[in-house]
mmCIF file of C-alpha atoms in Angstrom:
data_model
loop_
_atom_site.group_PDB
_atom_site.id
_atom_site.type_symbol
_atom_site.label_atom_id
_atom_site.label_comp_id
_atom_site.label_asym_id
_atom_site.label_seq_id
_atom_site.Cartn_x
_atom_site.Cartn_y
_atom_site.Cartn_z
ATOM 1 C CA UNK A 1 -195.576 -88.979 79.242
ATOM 2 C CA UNK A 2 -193.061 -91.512 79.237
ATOM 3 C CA UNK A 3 -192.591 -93.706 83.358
ATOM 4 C CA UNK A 4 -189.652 -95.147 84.842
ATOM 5 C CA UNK A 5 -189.523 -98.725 83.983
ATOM 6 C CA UNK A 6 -189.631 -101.010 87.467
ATOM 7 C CA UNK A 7 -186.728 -101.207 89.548
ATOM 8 C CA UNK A 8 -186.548 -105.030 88.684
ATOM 9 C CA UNK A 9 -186.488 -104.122 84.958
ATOM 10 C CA UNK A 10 -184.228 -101.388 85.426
ATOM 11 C CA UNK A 11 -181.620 -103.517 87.567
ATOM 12 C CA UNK A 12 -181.809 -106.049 84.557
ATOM 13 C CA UNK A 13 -180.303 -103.209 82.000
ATOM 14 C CA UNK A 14 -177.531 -101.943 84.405
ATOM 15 C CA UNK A 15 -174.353 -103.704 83.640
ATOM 16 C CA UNK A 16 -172.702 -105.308 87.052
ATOM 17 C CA UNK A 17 -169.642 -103.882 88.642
ATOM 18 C CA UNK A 18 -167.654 -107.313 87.494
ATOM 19 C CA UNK A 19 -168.124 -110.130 84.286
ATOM 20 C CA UNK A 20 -166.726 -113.703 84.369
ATOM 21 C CA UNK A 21 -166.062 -115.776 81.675
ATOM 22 C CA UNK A 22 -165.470 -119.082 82.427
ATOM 23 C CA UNK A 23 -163.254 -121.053 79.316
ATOM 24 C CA UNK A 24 -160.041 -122.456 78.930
ATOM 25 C CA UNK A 25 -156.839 -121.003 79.560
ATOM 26 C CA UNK A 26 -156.026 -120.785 75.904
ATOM 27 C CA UNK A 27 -159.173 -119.108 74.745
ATOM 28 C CA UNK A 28 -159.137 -116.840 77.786
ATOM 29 C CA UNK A 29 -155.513 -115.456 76.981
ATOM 30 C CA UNK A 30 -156.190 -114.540 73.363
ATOM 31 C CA UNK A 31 -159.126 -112.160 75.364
ATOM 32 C CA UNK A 32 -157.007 -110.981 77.512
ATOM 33 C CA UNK A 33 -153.993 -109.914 75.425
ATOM 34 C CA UNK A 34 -155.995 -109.404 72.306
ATOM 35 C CA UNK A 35 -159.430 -108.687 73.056
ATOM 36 C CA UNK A 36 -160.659 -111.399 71.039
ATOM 37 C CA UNK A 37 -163.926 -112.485 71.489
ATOM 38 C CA UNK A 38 -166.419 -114.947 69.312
ATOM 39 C CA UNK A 39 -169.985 -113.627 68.650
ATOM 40 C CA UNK A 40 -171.882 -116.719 67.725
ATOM 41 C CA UNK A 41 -175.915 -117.932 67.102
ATOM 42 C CA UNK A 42 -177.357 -119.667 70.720
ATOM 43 C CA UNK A 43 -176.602 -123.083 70.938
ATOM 44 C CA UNK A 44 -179.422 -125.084 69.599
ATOM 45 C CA UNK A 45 -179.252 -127.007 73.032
ATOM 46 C CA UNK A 46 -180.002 -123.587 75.002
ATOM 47 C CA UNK A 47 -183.539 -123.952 75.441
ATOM 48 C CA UNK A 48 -185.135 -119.815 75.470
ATOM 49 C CA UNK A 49 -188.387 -119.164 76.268
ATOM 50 C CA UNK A 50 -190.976 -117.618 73.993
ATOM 51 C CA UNK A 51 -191.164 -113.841 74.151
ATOM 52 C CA UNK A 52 -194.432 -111.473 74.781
ATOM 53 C CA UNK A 53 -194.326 -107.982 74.778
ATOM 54 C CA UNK A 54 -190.728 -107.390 73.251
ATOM 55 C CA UNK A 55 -188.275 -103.938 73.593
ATOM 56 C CA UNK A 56 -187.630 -103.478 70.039
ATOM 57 C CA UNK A 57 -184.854 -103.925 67.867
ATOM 58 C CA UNK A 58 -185.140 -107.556 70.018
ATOM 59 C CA UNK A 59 -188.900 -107.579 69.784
ATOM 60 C CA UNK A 60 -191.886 -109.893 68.320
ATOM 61 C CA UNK A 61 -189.997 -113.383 66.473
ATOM 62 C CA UNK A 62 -190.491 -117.141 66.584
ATOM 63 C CA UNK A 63 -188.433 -118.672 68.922
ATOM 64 C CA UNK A 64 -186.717 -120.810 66.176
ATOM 65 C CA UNK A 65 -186.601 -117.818 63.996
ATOM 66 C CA UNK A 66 -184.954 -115.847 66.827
ATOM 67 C CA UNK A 67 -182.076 -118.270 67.902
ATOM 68 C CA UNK A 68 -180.891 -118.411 64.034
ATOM 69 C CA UNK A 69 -180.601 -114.938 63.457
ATOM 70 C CA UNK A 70 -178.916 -113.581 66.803
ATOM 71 C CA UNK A 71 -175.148 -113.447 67.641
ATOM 72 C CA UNK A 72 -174.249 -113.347 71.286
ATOM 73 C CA UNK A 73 -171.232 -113.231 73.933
ATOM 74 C CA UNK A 74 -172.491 -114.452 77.273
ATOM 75 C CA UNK A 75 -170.746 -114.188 80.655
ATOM 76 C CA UNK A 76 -171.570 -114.428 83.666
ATOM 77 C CA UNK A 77 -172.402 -112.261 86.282
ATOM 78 C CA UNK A 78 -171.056 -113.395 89.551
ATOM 79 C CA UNK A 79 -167.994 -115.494 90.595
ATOM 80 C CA UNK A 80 -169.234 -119.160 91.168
ATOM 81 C CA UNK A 81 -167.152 -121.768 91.291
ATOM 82 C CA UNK A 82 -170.035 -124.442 90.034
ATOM 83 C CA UNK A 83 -169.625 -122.412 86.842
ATOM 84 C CA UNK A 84 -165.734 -124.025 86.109
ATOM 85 C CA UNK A 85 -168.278 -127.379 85.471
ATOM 86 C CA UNK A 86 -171.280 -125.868 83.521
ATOM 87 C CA UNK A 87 -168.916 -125.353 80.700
ATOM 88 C CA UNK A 88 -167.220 -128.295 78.915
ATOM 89 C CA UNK A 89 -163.325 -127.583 79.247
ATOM 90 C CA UNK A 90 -163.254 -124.451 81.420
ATOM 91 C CA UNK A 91 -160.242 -124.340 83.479
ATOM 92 C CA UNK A 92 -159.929 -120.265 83.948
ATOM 93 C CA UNK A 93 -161.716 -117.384 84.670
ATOM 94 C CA UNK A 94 -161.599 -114.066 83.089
ATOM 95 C CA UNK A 95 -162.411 -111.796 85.699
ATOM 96 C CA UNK A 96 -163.300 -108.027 83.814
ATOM 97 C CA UNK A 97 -163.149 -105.670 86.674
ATOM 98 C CA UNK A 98 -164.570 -102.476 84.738
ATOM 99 C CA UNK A 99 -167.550 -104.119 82.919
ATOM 100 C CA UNK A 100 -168.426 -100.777 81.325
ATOM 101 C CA UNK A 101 -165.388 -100.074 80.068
ATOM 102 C CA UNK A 102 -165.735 -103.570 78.477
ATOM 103 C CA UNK A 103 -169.533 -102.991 77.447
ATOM 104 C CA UNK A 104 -168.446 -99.663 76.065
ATOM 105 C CA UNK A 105 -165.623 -101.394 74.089
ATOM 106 C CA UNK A 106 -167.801 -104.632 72.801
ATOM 107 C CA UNK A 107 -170.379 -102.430 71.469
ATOM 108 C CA UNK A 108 -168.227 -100.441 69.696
ATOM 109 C CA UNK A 109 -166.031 -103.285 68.223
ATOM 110 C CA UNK A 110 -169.354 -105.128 66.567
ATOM 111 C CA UNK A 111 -170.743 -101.702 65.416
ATOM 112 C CA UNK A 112 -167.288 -101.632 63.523
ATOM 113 C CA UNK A 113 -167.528 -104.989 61.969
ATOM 114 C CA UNK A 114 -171.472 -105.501 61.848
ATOM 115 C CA UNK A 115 -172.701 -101.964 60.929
ATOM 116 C CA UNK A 116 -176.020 -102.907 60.071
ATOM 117 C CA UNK A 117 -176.854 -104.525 63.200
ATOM 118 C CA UNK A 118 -178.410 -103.618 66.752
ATOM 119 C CA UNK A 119 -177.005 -104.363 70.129
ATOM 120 C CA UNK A 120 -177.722 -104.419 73.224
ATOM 121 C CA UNK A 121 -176.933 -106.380 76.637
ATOM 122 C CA UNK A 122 -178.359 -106.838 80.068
ATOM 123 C CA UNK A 123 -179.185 -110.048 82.379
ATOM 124 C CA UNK A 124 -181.023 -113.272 81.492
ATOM 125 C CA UNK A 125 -184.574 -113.466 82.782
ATOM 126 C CA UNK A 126 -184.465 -117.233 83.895
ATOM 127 C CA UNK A 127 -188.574 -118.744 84.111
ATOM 128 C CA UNK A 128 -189.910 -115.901 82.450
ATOM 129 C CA UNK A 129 -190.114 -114.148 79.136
ATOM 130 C CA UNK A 130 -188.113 -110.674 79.185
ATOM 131 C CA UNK A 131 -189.200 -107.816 77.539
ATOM 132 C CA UNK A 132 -185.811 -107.968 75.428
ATOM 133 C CA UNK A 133 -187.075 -111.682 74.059
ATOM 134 C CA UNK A 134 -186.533 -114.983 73.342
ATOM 135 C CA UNK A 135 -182.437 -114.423 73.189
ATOM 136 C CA UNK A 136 -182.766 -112.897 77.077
ATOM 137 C CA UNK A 137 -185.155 -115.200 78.359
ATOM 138 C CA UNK A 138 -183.854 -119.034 79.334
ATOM 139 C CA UNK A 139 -185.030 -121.630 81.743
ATOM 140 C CA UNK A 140 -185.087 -121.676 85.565
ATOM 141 C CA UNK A 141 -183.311 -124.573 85.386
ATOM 142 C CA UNK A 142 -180.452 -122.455 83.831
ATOM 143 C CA UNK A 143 -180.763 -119.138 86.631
ATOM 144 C CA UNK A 144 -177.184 -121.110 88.226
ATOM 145 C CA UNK A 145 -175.520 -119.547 85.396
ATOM 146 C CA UNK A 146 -176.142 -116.147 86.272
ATOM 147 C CA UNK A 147 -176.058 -114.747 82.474
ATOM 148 C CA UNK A 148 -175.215 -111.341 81.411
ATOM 149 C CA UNK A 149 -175.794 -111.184 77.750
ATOM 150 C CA UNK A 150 -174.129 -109.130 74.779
ATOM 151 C CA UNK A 151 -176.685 -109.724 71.872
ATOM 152 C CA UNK A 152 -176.565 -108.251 68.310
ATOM 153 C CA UNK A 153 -179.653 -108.901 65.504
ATOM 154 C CA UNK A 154 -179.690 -107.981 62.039
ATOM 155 C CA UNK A 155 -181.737 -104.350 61.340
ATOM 156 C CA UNK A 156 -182.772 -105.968 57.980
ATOM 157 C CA UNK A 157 -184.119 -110.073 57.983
ATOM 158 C CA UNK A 158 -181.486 -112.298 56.589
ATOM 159 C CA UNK A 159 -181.878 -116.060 56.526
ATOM 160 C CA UNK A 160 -178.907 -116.731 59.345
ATOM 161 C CA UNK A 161 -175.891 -115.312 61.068
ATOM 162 C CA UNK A 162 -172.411 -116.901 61.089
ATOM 163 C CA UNK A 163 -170.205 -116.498 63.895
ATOM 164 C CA UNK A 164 -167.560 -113.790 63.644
ATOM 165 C CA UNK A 165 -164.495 -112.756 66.140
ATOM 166 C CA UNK A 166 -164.233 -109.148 67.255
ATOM 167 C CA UNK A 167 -161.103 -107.384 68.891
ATOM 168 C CA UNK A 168 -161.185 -104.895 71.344
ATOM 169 C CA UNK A 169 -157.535 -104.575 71.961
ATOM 170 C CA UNK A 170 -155.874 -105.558 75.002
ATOM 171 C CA UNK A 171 -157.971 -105.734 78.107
ATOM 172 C CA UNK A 172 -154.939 -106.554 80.898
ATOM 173 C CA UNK A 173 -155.739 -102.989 82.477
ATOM 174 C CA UNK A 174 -159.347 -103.753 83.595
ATOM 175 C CA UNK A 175 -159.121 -107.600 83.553
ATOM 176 C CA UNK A 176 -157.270 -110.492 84.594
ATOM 177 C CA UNK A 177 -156.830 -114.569 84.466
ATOM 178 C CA UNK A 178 -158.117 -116.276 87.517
ATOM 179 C CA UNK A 179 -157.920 -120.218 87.700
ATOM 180 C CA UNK A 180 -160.345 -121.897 89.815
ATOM 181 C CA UNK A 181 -159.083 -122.333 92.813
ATOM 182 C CA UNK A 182 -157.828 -118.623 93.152
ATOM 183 C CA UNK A 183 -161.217 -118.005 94.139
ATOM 184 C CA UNK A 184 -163.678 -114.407 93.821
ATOM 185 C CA UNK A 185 -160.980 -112.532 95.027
#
C-alpha cells in the first residue's frame, strides 16, 4: 500500500503561487518577450550537500558526479529585496504570476529539446539532504535564497552536460518586469 508522503515533503513538490528571477534587465526581457531561458550545470561554487535516500530519476550519485551531469533553472520563491545583491549584476525582477503555467511550459520546452532526459522541480532543502538529491539539497547558509529548482538529468550516463537555451514563447500574459525598488507588489 503506497502512504502520503509528509506534509513537509509534500509542500516541497507543490510549485508556489509566484517565481522571481532576479537578473539584469537585458537577460530578463529576452524571458519575457521570448521565453528564453538558459539550462546550465550548478556552479562549481554552489556548495550541495550529499544525498541519502534519493527519489529516483534524481537518486543515488557522487556529489561531484551529480553537479556535472545536471542542468538547472533556479528562481526564487519569494520576493526579497536582499536577493537584487545575491546575484552579481541583477537589477530586475521577473515576477511569473502563474508559476504552473510556467512549470507546465518549462517542462515541456526541455522535453522538446532534451528528449532523453528527466525533469522535475520543487524547493531547495537548505541544511539537509532532500530526497530529490544532491542538485536539491544546498547549505543553510544559502536558505536566504529561497530556491525553487527546475532540474533535468540524463536517463542514460554521459560524461557532462553543456548548457542549452530553451523557449517557451512569450510569457507577458502571466509575467512581468519589476525593478527593485517597485517592490513585491
Amino acid at each position: 500500500m503506497k502512504t502520503a508522503p509528509s506534509p513537509l515533503l509534500a509542500a516541497a513538490y507543490k510549485r508556489p503561487q509566484k517565481l522571481y528571477r532576479y537578473s539584469q534587465r537585458s537577460l530578463l526581457e529576452r524571458s519575457l518577450q521570448f521565453g528564453e531561458f538558459q539550462l546550465r550545470p550548478p556552479l562549481a561554487e554552489e556548495k550541495v550537500l550529499p544525498a541519502t535516500d534519493q527519489i529516483l530519476p534524481f537518486g543515488p550519485r557522487a556529489s561531484a558526479e551529480a553537479s556535472s551531469t545536471f542542468l538547472t533553472l533556479s528562481l526564487a520563491n519569494a520576493w526579497d529585496e536582499k536577493l537584487f545583491d545575491a546575484f552579481a549584476g541583477a537589477d530586475c525582477c521577473l515576477v511569473i504570476h502563474d508559476a504552473e503555467e510556467f512549470g507546465e511550459r518549462i517542462h515541456r520546452a526541455a522535453q522538446r529539446l532534451l528528449p532523453s532526459w528527466a525533469g522535475i522541480d520543487a524547493a531547495i532543502s537548505y541544511g539537509m539532504p532532500s530526497p530529490l538529491g544532491a542538485a536539491f539539497s544546498k547549505a543553510r547558509q544559502y536558505a536566504s535564497e529561497k530556491e525553487w529548482l527546475f532540474a533535468w538529468r540524463p536517463t542514460q550516463r554521459m560524461l557532462s552536460c553543456n548548457p542549452v537555451t530553451i523557449r517557451i514563447g512569450n510569457i507577458e500574459g502571466i509575467a512581468e518586469l519589476r525593478d527593485r525598488d517597485a517592490g513585491a507588489g
